[in-house]
Structure formats: structure tokens, C-alpha cells
C-alpha atoms as an extended CHARMM CRD file, in Angstrom:
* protein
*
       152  EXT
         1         1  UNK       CA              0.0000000000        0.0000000000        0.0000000000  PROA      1               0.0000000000
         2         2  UNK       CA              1.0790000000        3.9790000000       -0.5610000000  PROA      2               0.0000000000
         3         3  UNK       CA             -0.4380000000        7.0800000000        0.1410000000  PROA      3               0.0000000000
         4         4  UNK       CA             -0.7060000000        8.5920000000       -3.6650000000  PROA      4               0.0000000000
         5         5  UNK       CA             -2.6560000000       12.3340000000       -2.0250000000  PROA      5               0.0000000000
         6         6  UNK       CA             -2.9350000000       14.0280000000        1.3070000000  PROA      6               0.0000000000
         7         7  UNK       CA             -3.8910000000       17.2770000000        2.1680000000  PROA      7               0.0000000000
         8         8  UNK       CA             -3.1460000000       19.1560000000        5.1640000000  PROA      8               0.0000000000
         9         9  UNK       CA             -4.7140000000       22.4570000000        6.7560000000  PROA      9               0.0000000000
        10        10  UNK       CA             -3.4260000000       24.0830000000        9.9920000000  PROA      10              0.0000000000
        11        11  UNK       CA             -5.7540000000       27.3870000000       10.5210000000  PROA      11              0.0000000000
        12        12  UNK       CA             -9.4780000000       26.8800000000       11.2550000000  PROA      12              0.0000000000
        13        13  UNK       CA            -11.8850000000       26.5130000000        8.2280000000  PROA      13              0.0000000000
        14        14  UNK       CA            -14.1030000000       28.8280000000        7.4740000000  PROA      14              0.0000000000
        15        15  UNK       CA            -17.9450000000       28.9960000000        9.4170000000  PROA      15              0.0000000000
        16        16  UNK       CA            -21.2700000000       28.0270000000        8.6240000000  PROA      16              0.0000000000
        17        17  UNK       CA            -24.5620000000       29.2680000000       10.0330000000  PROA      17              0.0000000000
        18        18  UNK       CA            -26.3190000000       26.8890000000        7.1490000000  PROA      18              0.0000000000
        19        19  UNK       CA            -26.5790000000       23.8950000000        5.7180000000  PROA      19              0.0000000000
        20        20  UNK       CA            -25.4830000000       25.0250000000        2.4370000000  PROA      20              0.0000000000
        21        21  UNK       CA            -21.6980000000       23.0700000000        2.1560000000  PROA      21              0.0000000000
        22        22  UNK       CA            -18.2610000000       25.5900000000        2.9680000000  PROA      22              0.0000000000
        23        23  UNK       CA            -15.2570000000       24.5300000000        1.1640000000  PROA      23              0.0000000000
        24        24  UNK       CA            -12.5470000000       23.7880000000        3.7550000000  PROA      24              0.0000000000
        25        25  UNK       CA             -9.7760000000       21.6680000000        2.4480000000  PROA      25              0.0000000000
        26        26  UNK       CA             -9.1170000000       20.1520000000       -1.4340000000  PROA      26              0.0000000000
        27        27  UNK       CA             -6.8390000000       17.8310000000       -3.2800000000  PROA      27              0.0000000000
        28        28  UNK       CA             -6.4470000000       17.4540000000       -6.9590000000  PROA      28              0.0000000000
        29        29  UNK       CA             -5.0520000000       15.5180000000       -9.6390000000  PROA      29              0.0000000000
        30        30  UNK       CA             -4.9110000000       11.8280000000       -7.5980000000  PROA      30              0.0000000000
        31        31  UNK       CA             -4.0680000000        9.5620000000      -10.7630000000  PROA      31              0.0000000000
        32        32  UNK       CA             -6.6310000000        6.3680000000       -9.9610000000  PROA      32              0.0000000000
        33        33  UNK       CA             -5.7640000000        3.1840000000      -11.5550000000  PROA      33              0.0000000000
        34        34  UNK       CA             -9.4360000000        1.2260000000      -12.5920000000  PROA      34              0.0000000000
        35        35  UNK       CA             -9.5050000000       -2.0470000000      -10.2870000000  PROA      35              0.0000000000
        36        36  UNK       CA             -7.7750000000       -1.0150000000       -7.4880000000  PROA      36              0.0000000000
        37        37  UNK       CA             -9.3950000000        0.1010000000       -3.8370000000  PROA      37              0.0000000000
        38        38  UNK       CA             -8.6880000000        3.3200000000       -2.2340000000  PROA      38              0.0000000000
        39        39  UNK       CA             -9.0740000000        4.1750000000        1.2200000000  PROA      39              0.0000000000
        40        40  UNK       CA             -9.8050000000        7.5340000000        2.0290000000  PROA      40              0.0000000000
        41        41  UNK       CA             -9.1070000000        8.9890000000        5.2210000000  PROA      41              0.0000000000
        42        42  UNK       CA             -9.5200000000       11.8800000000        7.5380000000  PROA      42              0.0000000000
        43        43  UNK       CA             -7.2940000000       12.2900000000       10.4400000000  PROA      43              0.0000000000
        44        44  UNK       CA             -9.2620000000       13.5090000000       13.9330000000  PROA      44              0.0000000000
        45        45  UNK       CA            -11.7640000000       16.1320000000       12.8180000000  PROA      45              0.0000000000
        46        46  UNK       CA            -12.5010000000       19.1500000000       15.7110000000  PROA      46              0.0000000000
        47        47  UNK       CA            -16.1760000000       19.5810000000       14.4630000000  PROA      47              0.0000000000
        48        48  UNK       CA            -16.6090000000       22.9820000000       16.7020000000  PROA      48              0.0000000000
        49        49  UNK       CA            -19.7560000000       25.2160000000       17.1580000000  PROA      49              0.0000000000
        50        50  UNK       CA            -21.0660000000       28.0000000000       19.2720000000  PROA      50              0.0000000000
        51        51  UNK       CA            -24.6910000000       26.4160000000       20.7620000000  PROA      51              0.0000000000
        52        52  UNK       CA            -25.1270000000       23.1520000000       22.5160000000  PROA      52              0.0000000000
        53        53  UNK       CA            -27.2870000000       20.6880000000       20.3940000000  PROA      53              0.0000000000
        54        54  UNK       CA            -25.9520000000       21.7170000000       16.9340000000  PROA      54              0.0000000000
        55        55  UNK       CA            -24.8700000000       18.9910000000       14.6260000000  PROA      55              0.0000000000
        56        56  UNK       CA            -21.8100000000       19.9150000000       13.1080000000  PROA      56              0.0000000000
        57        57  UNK       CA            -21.5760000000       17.9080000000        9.8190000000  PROA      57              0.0000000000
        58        58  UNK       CA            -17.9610000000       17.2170000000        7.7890000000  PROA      58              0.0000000000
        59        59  UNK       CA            -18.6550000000       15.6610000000        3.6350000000  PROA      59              0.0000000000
        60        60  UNK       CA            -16.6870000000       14.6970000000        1.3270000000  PROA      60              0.0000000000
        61        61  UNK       CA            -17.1460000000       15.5050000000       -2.7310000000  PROA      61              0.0000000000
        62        62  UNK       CA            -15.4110000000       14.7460000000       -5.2180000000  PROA      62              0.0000000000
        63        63  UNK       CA            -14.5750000000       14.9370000000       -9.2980000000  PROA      63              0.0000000000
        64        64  UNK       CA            -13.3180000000       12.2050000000      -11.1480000000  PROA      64              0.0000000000
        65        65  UNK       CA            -12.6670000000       14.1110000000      -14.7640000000  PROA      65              0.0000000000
        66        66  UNK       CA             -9.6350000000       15.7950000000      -13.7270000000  PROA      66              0.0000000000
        67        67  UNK       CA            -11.4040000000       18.7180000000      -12.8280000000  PROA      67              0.0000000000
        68        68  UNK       CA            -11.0730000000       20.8560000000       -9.0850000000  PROA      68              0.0000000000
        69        69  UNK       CA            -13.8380000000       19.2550000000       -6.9500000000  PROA      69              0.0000000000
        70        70  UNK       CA            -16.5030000000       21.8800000000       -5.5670000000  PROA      70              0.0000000000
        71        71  UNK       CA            -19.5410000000       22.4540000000       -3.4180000000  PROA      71              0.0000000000
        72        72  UNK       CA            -22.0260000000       21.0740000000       -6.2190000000  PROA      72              0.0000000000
        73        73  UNK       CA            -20.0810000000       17.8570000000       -7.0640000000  PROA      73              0.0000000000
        74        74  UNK       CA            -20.6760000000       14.7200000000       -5.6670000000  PROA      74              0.0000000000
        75        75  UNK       CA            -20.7990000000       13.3590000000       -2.3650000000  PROA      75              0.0000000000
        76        76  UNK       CA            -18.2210000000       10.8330000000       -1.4130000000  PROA      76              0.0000000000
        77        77  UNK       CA            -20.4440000000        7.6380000000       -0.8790000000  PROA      77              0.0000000000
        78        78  UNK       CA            -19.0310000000        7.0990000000        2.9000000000  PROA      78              0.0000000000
        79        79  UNK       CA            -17.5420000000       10.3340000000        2.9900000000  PROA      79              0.0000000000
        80        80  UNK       CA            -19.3940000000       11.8790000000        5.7700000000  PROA      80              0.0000000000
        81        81  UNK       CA            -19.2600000000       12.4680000000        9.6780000000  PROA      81              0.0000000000
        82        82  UNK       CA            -21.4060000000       14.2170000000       11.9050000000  PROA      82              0.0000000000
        83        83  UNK       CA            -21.1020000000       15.1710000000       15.7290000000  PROA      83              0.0000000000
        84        84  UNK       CA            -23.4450000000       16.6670000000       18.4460000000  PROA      84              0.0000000000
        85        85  UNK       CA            -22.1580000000       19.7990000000       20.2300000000  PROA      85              0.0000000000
        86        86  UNK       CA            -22.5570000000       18.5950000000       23.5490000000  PROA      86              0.0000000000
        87        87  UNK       CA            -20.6120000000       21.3220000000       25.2060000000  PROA      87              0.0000000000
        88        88  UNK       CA            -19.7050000000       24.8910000000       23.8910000000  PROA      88              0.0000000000
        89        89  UNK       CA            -16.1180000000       25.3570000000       24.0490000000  PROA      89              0.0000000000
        90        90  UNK       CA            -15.6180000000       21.2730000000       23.6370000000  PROA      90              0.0000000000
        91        91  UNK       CA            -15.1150000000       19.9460000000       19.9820000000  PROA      91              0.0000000000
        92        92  UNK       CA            -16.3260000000       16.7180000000       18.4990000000  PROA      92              0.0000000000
        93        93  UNK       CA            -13.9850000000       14.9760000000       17.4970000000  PROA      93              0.0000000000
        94        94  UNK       CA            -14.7260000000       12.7900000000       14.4940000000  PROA      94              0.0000000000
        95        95  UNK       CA            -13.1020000000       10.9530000000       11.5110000000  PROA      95              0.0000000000
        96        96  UNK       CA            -14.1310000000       10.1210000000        7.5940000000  PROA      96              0.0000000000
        97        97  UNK       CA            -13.0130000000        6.6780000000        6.2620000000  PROA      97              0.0000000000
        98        98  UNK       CA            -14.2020000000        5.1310000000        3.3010000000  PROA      98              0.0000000000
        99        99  UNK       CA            -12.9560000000        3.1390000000        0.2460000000  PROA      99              0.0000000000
       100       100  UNK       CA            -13.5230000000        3.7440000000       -3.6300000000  PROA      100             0.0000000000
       101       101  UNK       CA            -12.8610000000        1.7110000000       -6.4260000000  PROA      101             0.0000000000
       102       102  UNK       CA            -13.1220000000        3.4600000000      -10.1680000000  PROA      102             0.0000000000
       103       103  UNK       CA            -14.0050000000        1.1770000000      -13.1640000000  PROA      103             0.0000000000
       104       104  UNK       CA            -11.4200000000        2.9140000000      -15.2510000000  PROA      104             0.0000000000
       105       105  UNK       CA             -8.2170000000        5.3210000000      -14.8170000000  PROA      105             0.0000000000
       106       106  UNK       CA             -9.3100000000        8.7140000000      -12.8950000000  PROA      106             0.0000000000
       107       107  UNK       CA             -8.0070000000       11.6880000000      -11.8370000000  PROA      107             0.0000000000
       108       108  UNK       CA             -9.8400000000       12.1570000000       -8.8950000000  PROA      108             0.0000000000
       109       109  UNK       CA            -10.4130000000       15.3700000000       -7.0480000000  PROA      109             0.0000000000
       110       110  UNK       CA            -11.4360000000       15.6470000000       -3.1440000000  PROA      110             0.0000000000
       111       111  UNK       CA            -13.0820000000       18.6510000000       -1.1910000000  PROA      111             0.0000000000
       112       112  UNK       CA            -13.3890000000       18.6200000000        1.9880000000  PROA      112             0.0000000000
       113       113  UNK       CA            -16.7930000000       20.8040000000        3.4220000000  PROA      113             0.0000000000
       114       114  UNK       CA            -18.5100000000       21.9510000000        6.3030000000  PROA      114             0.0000000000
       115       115  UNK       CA            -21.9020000000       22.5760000000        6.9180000000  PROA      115             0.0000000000
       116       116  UNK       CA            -24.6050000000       22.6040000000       10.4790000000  PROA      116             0.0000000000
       117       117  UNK       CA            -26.6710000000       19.8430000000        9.9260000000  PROA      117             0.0000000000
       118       118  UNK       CA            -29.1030000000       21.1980000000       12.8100000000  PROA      118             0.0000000000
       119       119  UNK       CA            -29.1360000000       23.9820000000       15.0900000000  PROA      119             0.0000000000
       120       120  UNK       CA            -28.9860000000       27.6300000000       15.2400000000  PROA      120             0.0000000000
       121       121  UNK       CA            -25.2730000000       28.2390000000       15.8370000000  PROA      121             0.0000000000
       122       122  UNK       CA            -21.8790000000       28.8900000000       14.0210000000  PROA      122             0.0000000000
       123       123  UNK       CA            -19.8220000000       26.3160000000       13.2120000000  PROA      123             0.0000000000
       124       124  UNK       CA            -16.2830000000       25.4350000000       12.4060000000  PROA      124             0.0000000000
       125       125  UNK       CA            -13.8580000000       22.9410000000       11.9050000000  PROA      125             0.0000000000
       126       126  UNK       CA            -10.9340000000       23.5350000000       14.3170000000  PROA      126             0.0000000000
       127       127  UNK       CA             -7.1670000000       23.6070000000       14.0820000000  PROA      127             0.0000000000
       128       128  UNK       CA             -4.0990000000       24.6450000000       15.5750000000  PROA      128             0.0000000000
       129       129  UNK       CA             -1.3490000000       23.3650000000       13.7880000000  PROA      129             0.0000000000
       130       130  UNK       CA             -0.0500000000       21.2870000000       16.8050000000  PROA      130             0.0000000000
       131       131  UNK       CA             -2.9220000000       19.0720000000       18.5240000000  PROA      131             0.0000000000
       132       132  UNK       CA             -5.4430000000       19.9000000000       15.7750000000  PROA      132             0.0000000000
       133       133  UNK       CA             -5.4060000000       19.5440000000       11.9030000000  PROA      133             0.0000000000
       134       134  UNK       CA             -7.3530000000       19.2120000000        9.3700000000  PROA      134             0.0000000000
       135       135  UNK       CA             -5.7460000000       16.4690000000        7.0300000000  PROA      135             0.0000000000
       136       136  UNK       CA             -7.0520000000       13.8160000000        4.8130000000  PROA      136             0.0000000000
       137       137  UNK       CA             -5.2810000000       11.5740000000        2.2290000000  PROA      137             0.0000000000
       138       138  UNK       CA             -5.7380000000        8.7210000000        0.0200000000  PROA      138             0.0000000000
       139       139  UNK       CA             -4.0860000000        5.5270000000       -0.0060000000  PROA      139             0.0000000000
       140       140  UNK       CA             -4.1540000000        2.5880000000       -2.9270000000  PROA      140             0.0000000000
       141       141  UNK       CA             -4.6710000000       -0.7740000000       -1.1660000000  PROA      141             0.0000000000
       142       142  UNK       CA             -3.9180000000       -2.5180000000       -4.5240000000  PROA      142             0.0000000000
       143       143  UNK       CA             -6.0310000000       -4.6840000000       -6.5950000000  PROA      143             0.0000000000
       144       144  UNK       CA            -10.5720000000       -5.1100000000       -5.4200000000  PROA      144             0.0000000000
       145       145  UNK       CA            -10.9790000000       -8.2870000000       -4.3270000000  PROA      145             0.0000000000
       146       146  UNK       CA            -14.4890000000       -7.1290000000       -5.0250000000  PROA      146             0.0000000000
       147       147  UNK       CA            -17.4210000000       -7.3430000000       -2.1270000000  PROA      147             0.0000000000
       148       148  UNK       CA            -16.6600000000      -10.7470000000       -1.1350000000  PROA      148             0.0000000000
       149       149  UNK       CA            -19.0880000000       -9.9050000000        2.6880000000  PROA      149             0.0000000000
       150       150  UNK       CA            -22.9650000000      -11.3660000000        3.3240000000  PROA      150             0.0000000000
       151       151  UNK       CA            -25.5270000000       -9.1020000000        3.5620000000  PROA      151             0.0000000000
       152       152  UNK       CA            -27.7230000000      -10.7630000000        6.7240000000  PROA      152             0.0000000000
């Protein structure tokens, strides 16, 4: 396995007082080879918002064309995280992890966005650049074996 993208953000992303997606973090021009699985990963998330009770939501989109991927392209099937504000002051920490597998060579293209799911606050995803970041990357497993699990 190899990492073949990351991305890496140490200042806080923009806020969002909607649930209309904020751009917070991209990555372009991952070449995909057709077959294989790709795991794509967030590192600890500090999903951050000023009301208790607001759900702070993290997505994924993405382009596979070889063009920048933006607000109106598509969710990352998997790509998503969400986290209660249980405490102002007192981020929720979450994670994204998902794998992809294109039918044929891509040049993929990942945004990462924020939005508030529910609520009435501001919201943010945090960082520092020491104990918080805001990273993601992809990594090529190697060849699909393919869903091979049981639905029961």
C-alpha cells in the first residue's frame, strides 16, 4: 500500500450558520488506476460550534474528470461524519473513512466541506497546527478483491 494524495490544513476553516456546504480543504489531480481500492481517510476532525445541540456535519465531494472538486459535485459515498455539540467550548472529534474503487483510470479530485446539519449556531472545523489539523489523504490498497461480505 502507498499514500498517492494528502492534504493538510493548519488554521481553522471557514464557518457556517447553514446547511449550504463551505469549502474547507481540497486535493487534486490523484491519478486512480481502474480495479484497485482506495481508502480515504480523515485524520481527527474538531467539528466545533457555538450552541449546545448543533450537529456539526464534515462531507466529502469529489470529481473524477480531472477537474477541481466543488460544493455542487458529488458526495463521497461514505464520505461523511457528523457530531453533536454537547458542550460549547468542547469539539467533536470525528473521523471520515471510506474506500472507492473506479471502473477505469481517474483523476480524482477531493473537497473537503462543512456545513450545520441542525441547530442555530456557528460552526467550524478547528485547528491549531499542533494538537489539531485538518488532514485527509488517500491511499491505494492494490487490486478489489471485489465485495466478497454477506448481507444478513
Amino acid at each position: 500500500t502507498r499514500v498517492v494524495g494528502r492534504a493538510r490544513r493548519v488554521t481553522n476553516s471557514a464557518t457556517s450558520s447553514s446547511t449550504t456546504l463551505v469549502p474547507v480543504l481540497r486535493l487534486d489531480g490523484i491519478p486512480l488506476t481502474a480495479g484497485n481500492l482506495y481508502e480515504i481517510e480523515s485524520g481527527s476532525l474538531a467539528l466545533d460550534g457555538s450552541v449546545a445541540n448543533d450537529i456539526i456535519r464534515a462531507t466529502m465531494v469529489y470529481a473524477t474528470d480531472g477537474s477541481p472538486a466543488t460544493i455542487i459535485s458529488a458526495n463521497l459515498p461514505g464520505g461523511l461524519t457528523q457530531g453533536l455539540q454537547a458542550n460549547t467550548g468542547q469539539s467533536e472529534i470525528r473521523k471520515i473513512s471510506t474506500t472507492y474503487t473506479p471502473n477505469t483510470n481517474e483523476t480524482l479530485s477531493l473537497q473537503l466541506c462543512l456545513s450545520r446539519a441542525a441547530g442555530t449556531g456557528i460552526v467550524q472545523i478547528f485547528a491549531d497546527g499542533t494538537t489539531n489539523l485538518i488532514e485527509f489523504w488517500v491511499t491505494d490498497k492494490g487490486i478489489d478483491p471485489g465485495d466478497t461480505g454477506i448481507d444478513l
